[in-house]
PDB file of C-alpha atoms in Angstrom:
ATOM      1  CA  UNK A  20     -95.128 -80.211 244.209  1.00 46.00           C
ATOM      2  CA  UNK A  21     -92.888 -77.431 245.146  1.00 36.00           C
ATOM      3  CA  UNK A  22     -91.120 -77.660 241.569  1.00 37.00           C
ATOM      4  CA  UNK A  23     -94.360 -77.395 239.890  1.00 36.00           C
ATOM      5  CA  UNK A  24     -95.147 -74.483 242.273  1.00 39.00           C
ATOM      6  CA  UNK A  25     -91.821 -72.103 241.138  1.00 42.00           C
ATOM      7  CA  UNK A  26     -93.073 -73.445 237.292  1.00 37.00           C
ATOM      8  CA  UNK A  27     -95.933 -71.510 237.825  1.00 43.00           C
ATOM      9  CA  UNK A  28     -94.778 -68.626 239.655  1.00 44.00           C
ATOM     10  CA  UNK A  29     -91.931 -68.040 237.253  1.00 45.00           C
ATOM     11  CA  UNK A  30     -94.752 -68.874 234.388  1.00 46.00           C
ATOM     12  CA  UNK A  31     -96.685 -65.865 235.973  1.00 52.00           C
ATOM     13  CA  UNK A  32     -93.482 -63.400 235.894  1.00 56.00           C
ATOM     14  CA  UNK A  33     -92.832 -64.433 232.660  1.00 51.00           C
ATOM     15  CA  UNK A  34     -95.959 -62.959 231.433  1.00 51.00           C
ATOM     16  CA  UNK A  35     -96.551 -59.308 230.641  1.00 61.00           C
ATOM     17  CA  UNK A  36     -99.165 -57.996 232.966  1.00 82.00           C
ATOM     18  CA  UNK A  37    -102.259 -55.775 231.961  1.00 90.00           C
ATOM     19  CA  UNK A  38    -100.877 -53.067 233.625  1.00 92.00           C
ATOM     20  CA  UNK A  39     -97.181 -53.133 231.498  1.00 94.00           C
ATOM     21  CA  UNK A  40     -98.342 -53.935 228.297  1.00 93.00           C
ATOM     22  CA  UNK A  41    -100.995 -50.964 228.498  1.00 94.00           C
ATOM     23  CA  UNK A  42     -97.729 -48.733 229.898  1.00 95.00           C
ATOM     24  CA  UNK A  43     -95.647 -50.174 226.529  1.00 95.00           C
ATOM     25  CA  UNK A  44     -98.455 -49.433 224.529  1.00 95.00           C
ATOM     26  CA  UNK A  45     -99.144 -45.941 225.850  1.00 96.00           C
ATOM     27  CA  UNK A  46     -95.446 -44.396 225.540  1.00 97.00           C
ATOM     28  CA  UNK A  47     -94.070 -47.079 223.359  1.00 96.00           C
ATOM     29  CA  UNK A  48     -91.189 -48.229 225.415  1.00 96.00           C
ATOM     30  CA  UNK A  49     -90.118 -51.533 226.226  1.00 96.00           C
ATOM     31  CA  UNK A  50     -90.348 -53.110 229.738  1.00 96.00           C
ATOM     32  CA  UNK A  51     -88.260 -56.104 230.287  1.00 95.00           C
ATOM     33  CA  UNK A  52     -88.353 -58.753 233.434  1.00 94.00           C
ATOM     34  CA  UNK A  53     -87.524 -61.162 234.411  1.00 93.00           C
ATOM     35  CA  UNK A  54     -84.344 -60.934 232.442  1.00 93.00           C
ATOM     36  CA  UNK A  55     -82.420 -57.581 231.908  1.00 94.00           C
ATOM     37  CA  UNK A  56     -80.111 -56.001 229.354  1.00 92.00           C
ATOM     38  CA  UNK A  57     -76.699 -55.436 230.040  1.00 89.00           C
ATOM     39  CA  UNK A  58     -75.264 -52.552 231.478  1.00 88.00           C
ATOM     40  CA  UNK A  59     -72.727 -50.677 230.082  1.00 83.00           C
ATOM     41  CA  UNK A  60     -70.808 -49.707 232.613  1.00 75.00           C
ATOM     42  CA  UNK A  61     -69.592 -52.440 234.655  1.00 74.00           C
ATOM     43  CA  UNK A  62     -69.317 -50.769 238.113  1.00 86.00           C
ATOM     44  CA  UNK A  63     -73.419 -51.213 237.848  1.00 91.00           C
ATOM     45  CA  UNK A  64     -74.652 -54.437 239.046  1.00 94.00           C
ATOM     46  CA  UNK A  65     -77.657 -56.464 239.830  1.00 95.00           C
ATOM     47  CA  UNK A  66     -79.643 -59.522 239.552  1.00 96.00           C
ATOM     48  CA  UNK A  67     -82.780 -60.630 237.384  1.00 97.00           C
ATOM     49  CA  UNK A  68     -85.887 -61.625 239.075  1.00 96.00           C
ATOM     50  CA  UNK A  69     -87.005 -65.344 239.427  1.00 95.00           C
ATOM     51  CA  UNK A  70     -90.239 -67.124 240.664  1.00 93.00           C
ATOM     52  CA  UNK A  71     -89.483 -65.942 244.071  1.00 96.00           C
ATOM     53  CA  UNK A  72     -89.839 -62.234 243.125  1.00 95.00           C
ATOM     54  CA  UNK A  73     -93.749 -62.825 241.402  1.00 94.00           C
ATOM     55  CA  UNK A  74     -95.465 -61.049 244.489  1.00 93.00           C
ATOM     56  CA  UNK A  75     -92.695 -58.264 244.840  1.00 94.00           C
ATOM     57  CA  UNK A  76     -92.909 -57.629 240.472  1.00 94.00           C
ATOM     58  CA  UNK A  77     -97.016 -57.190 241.210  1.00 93.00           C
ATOM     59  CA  UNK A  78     -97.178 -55.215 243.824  1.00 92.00           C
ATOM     60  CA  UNK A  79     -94.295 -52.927 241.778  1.00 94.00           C
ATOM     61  CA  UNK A  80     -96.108 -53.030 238.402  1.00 95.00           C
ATOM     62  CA  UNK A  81     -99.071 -50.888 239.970  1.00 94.00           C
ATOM     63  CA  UNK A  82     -95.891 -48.438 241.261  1.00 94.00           C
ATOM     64  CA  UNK A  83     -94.849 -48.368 238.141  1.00 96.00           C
ATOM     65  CA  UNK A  84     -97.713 -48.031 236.292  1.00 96.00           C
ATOM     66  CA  UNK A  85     -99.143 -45.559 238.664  1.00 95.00           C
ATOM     67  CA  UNK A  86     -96.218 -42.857 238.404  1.00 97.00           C
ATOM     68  CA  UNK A  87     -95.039 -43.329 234.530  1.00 97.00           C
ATOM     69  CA  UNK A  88     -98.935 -42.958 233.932  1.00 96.00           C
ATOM     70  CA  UNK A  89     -98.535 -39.237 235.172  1.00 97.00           C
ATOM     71  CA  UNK A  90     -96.648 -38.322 232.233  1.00 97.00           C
ATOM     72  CA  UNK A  91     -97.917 -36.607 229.165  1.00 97.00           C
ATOM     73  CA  UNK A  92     -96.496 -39.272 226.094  1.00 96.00           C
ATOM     74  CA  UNK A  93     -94.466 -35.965 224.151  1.00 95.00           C
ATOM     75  CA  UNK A  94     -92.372 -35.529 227.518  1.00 96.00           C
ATOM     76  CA  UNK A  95     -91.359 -39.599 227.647  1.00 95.00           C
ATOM     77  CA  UNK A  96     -90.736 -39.523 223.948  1.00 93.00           C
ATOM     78  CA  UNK A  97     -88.507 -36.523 224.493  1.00 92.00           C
ATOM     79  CA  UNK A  98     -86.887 -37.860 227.667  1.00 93.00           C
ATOM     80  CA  UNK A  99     -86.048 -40.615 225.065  1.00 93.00           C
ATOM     81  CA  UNK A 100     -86.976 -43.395 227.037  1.00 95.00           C
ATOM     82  CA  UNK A 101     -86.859 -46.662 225.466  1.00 95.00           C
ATOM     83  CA  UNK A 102     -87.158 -49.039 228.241  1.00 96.00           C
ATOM     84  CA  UNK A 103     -87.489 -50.024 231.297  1.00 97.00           C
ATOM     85  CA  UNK A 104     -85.996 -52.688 233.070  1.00 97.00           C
ATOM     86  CA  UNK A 105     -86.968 -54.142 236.763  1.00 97.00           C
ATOM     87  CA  UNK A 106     -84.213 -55.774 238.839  1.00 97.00           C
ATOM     88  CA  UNK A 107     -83.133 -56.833 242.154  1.00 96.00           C
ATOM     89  CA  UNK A 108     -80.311 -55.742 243.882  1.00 95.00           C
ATOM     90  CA  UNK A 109     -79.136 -53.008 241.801  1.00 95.00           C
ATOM     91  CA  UNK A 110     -75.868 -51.680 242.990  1.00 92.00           C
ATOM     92  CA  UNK A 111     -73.316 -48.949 242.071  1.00 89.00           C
ATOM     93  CA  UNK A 112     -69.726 -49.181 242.859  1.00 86.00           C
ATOM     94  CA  UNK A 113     -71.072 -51.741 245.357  1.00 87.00           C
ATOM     95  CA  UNK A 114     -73.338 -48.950 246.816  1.00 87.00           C
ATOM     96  CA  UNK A 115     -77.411 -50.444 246.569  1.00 89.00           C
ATOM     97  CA  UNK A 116     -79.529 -48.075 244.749  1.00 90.00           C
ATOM     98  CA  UNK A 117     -83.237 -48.393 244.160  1.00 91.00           C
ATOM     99  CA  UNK A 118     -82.650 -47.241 240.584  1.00 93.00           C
ATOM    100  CA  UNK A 119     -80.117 -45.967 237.963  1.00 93.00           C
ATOM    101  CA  UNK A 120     -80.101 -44.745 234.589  1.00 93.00           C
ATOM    102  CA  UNK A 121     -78.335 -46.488 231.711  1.00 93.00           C
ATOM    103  CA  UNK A 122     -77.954 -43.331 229.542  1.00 90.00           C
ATOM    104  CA  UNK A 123     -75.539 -45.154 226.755  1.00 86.00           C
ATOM    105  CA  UNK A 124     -78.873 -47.168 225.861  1.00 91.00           C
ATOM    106  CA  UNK A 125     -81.936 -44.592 227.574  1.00 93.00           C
ATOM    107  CA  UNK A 126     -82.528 -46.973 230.102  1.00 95.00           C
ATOM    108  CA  UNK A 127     -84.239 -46.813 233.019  1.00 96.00           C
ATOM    109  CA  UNK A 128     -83.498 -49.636 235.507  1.00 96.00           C
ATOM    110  CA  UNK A 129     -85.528 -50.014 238.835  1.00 96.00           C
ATOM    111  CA  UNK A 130     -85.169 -52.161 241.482  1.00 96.00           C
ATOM    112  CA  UNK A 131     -88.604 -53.707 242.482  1.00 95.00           C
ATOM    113  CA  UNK A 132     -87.877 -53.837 246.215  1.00 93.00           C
ATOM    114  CA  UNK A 133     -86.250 -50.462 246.324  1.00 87.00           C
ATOM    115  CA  UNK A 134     -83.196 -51.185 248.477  1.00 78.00           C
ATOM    116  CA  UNK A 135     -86.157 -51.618 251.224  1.00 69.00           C
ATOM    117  CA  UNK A 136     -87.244 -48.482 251.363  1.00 73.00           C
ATOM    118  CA  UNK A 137     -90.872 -46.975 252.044  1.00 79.00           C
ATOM    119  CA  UNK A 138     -93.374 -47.245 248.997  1.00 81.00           C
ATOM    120  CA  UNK A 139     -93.185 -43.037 248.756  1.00 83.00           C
ATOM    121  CA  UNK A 140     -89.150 -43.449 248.168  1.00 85.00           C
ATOM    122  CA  UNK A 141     -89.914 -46.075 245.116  1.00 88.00           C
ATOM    123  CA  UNK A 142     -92.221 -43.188 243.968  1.00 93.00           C
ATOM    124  CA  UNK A 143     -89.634 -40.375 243.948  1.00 93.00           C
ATOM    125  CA  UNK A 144     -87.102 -42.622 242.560  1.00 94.00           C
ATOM    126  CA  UNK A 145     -88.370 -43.433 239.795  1.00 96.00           C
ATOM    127  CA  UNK A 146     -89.151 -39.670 238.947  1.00 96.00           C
ATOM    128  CA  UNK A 147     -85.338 -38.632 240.122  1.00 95.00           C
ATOM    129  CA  UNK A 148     -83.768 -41.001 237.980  1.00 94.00           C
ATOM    130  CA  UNK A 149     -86.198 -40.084 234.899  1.00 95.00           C
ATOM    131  CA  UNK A 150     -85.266 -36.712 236.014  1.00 95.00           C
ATOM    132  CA  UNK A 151     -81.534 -37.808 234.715  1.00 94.00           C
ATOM    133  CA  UNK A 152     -82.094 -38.636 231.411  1.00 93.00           C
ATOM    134  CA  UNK A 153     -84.060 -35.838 231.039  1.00 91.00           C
ATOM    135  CA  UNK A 154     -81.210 -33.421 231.393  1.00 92.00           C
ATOM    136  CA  UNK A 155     -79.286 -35.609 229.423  1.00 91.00           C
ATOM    137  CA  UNK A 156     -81.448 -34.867 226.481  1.00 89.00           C
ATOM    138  CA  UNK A 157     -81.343 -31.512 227.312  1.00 85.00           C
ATOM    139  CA  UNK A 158     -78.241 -30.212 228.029  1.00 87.00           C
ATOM    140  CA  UNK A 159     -75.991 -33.446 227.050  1.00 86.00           C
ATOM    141  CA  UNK A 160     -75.049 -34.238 230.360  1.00 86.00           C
ATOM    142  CA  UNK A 161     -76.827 -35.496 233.061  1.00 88.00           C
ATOM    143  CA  UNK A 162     -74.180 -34.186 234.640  1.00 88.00           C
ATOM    144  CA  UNK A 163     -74.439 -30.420 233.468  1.00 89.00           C
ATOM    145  CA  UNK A 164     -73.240 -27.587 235.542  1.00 91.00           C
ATOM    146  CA  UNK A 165     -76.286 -25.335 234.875  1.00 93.00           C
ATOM    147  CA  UNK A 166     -74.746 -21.789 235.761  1.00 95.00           C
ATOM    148  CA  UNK A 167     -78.535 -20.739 236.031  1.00 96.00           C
ATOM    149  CA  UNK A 168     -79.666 -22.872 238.807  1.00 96.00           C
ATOM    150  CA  UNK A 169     -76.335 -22.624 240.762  1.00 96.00           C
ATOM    151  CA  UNK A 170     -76.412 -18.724 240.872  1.00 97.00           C
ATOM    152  CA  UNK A 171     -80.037 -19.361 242.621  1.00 98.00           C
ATOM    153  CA  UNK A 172     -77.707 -20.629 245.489  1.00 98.00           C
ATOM    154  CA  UNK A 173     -75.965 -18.547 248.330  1.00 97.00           C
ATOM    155  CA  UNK A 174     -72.866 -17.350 247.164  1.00 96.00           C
ATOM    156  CA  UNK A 175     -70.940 -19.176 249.730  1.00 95.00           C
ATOM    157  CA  UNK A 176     -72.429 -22.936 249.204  1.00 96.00           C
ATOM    158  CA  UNK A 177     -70.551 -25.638 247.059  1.00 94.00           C
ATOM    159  CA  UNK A 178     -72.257 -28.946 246.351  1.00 95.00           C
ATOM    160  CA  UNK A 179     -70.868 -32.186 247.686  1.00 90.00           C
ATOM    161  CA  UNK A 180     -69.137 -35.033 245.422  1.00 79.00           C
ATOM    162  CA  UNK A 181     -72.095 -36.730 244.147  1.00 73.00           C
ATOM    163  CA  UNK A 182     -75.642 -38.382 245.000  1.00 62.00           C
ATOM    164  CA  UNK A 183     -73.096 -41.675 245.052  1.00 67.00           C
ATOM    165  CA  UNK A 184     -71.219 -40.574 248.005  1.00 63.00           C
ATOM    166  CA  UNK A 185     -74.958 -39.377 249.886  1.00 58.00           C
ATOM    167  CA  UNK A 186     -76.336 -42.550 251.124  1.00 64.00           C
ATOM    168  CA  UNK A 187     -77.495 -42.266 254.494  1.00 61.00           C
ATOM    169  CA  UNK A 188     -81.192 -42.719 254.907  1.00 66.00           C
ATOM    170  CA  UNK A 189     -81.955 -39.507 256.340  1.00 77.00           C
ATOM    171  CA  UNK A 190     -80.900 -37.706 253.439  1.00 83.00           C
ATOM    172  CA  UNK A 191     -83.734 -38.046 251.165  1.00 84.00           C
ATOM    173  CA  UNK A 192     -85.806 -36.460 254.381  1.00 89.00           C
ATOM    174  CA  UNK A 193     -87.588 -33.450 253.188  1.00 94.00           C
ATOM    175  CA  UNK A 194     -86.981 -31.138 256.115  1.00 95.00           C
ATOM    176  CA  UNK A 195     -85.001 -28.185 254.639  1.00 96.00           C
ATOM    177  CA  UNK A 196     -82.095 -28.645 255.961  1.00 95.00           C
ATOM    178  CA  UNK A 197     -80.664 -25.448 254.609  1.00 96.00           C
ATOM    179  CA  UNK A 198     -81.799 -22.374 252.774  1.00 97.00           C
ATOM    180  CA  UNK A 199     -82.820 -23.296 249.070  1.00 97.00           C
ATOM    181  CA  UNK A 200     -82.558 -27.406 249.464  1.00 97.00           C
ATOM    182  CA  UNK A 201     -85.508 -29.350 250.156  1.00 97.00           C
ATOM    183  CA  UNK A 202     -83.066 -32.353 251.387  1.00 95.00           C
ATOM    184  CA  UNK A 203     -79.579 -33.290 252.127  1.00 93.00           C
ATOM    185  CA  UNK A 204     -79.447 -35.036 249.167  1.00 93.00           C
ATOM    186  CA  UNK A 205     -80.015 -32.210 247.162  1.00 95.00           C
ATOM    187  CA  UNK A 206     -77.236 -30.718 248.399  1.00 95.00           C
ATOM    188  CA  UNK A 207     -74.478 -33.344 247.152  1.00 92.00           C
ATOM    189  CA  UNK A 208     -74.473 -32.008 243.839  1.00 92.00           C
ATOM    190  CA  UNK A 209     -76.175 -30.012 240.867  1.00 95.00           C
ATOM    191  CA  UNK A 210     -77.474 -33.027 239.213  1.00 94.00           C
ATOM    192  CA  UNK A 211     -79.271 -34.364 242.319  1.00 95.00           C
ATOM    193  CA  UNK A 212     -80.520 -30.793 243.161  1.00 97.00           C
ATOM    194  CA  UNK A 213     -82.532 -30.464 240.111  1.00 97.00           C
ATOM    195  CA  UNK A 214     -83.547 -34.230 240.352  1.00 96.00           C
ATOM    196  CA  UNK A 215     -85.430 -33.954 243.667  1.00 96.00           C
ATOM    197  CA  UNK A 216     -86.977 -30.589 242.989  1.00 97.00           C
ATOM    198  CA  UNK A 217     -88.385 -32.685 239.898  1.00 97.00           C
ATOM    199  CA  UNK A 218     -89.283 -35.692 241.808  1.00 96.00           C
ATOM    200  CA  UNK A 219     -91.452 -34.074 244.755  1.00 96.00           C
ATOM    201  CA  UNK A 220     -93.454 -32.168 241.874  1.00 96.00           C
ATOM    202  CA  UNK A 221     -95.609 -35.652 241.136  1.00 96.00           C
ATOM    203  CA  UNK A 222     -96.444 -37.200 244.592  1.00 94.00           C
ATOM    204  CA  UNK A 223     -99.253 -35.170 246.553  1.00 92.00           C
ATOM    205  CA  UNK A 224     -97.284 -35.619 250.115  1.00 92.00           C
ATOM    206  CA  UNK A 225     -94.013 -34.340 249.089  1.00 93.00           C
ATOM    207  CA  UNK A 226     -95.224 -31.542 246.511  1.00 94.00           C
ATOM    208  CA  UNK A 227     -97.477 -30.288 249.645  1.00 94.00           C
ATOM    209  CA  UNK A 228     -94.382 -29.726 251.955  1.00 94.00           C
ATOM    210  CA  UNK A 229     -92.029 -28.588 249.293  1.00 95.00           C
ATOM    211  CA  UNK A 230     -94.964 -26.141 248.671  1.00 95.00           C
ATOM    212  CA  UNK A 231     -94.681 -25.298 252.174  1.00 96.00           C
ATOM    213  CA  UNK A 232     -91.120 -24.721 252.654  1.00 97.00           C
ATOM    214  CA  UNK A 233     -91.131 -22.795 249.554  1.00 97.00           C
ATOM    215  CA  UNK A 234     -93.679 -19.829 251.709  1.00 97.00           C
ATOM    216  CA  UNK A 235     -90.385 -19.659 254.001  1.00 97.00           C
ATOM    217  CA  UNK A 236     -87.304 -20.282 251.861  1.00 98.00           C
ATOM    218  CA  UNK A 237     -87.511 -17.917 249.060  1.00 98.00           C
ATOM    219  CA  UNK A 238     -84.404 -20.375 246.857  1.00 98.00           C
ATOM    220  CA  UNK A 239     -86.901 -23.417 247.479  1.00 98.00           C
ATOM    221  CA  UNK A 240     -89.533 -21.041 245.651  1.00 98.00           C
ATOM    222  CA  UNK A 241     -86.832 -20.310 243.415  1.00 98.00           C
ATOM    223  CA  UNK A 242     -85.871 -24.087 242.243  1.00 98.00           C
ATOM    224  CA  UNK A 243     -89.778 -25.215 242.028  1.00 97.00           C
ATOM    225  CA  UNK A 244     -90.545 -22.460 240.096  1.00 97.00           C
ATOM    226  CA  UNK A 245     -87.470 -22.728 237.916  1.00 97.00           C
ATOM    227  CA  UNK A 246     -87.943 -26.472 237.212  1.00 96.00           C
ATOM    228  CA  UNK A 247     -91.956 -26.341 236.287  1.00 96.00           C
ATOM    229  CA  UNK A 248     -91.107 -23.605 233.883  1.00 95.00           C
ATOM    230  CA  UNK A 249     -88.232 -25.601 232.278  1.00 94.00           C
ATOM    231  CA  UNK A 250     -90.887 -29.315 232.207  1.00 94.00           C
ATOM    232  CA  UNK A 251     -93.910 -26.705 230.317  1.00 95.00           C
ATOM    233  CA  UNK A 252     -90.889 -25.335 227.909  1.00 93.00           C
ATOM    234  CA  UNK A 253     -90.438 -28.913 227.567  1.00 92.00           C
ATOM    235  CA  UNK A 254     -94.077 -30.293 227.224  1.00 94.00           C
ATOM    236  CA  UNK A 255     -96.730 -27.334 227.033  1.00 96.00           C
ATOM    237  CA  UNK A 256     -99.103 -29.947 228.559  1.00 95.00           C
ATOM    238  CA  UNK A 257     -97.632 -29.687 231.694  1.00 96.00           C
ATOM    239  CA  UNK A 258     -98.552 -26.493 232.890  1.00 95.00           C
ATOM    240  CA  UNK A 259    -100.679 -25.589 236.340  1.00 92.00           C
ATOM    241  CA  UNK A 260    -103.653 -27.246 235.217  1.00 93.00           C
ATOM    242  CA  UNK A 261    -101.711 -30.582 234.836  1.00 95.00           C
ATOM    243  CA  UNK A 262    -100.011 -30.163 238.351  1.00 94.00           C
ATOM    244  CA  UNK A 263    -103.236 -29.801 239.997  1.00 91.00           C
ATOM    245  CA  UNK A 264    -104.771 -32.797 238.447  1.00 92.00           C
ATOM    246  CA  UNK A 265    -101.420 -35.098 239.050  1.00 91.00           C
ATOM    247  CA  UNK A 266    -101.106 -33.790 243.043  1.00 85.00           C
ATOM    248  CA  UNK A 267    -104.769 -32.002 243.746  1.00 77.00           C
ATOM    249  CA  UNK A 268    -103.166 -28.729 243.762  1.00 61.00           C
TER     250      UNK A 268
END
């Protein structure tokens, strides 16, 4: 009986849910569970899902679904997305991540339980580490050192040594922890600046207190401003009219 059970359940993951295929269809990417590509780099790590993970893959899909949905197709297709694949246990240098990108390929893995964090965080990620291929398309780096967005910065501040070496719960926190940075996160480098000004922009909660900061902290106002110009240069959809219908504002 309990062997016939995992059949089943592992039957179930196996199969492409409503949900993903209508996500494939819409921005023609691939989405692949419950086995995943290689990575390229071999300091990434994680595990594919099994019959155990069938609950956990459909709560996600409706994350999933639910956030990529917010996107105009032009900006994935210029993001160059081409898939998506959902793991467990994703790791970096050992470090678990809820997500990184695979930019060799333009692909976007997740991990479905999201190193365990609150529903919000698997939210934000996902936009963050879209975020990453983004300016990868953009500027050729994800990495890129934009002079424009650093000279928005006091003139004494120097980012940290990387998102990598920012782990700590508390830093993804959105509580301003210094003039122009909506997190401490933001402040370990360029790259994850940029990426969480991008990522609060989508979910009503977080784009309502970054909106609020932003009335005291005149860089905050700065960044937002900065980045929504730079995603309508982008994709002319995405202008005020499309923020207020994807976070009522």
């Amino acid at each position: 009986m309990v062997a016939m059970l995992c059949f089943a359940a592992m039957a179930h993951l196996d199969e492409s849910s409503p949900i993903l295929r209508a996500l494939k269809h819409r921005y023609a990417i691939a989405i692949d569970y419950p086995s995943a590509p290689n990575f390229s780099f071999g300091s990434v790590t994680f595990e594919n899902l099994s019959a155990e993970d069938a609950k956990a893959m459909r709560s996600y899909s409706f994350v999933l679904a639910s956030e990529i949905n917010k996107y105009p197709p032009q900006f994935v297709r210029k993001a160059n997305l081409r898939k998506i694949a959902l793991v467990k246990k994703l790791s970096v240098e050992g470090v678990p991540v809820a997500a990184s990108p695979e930019y060799k390929a333009n692909i976007l893995f997740l991990d479905i339980y999201g190193t365990g964090t609150t529903e919000a965080y698997k939210r934000r990620v996902i936009h963050h580490e879209l975020y990453h291929l983004v300016e990868e398309e953009l500027n050729g780096s994800a990495f890129y050192k934009d002079p424009k967005w650093s000279a928005l910065n006091e003139p004494d501040f120097v980012y940290g040594t990387g998102g990598i070496t920012s782990r700590s719960s508390e830093d993804t926190i959105l509580n301003n922890p210094r003039r122009g940075f909506i997190d401490k996160y933001a402040m370990s480098g360029i790259e994850e600046d940029k990426a969480e000004c991008f990522s609060v922009l989508f979910i009503a909660e977080p784009s309502r207190k970054c909106a609020e900061m932003a009335e005291k902290d005149d860089i905050v106002a700065a960044k937002i401003g900065a980045m929504k110009s730079a995603v309508r240069g982008w994709c002319p959809a995405m202008d005020e009219n499309y923020w207020r219908d994807v976070v009522g504002r």
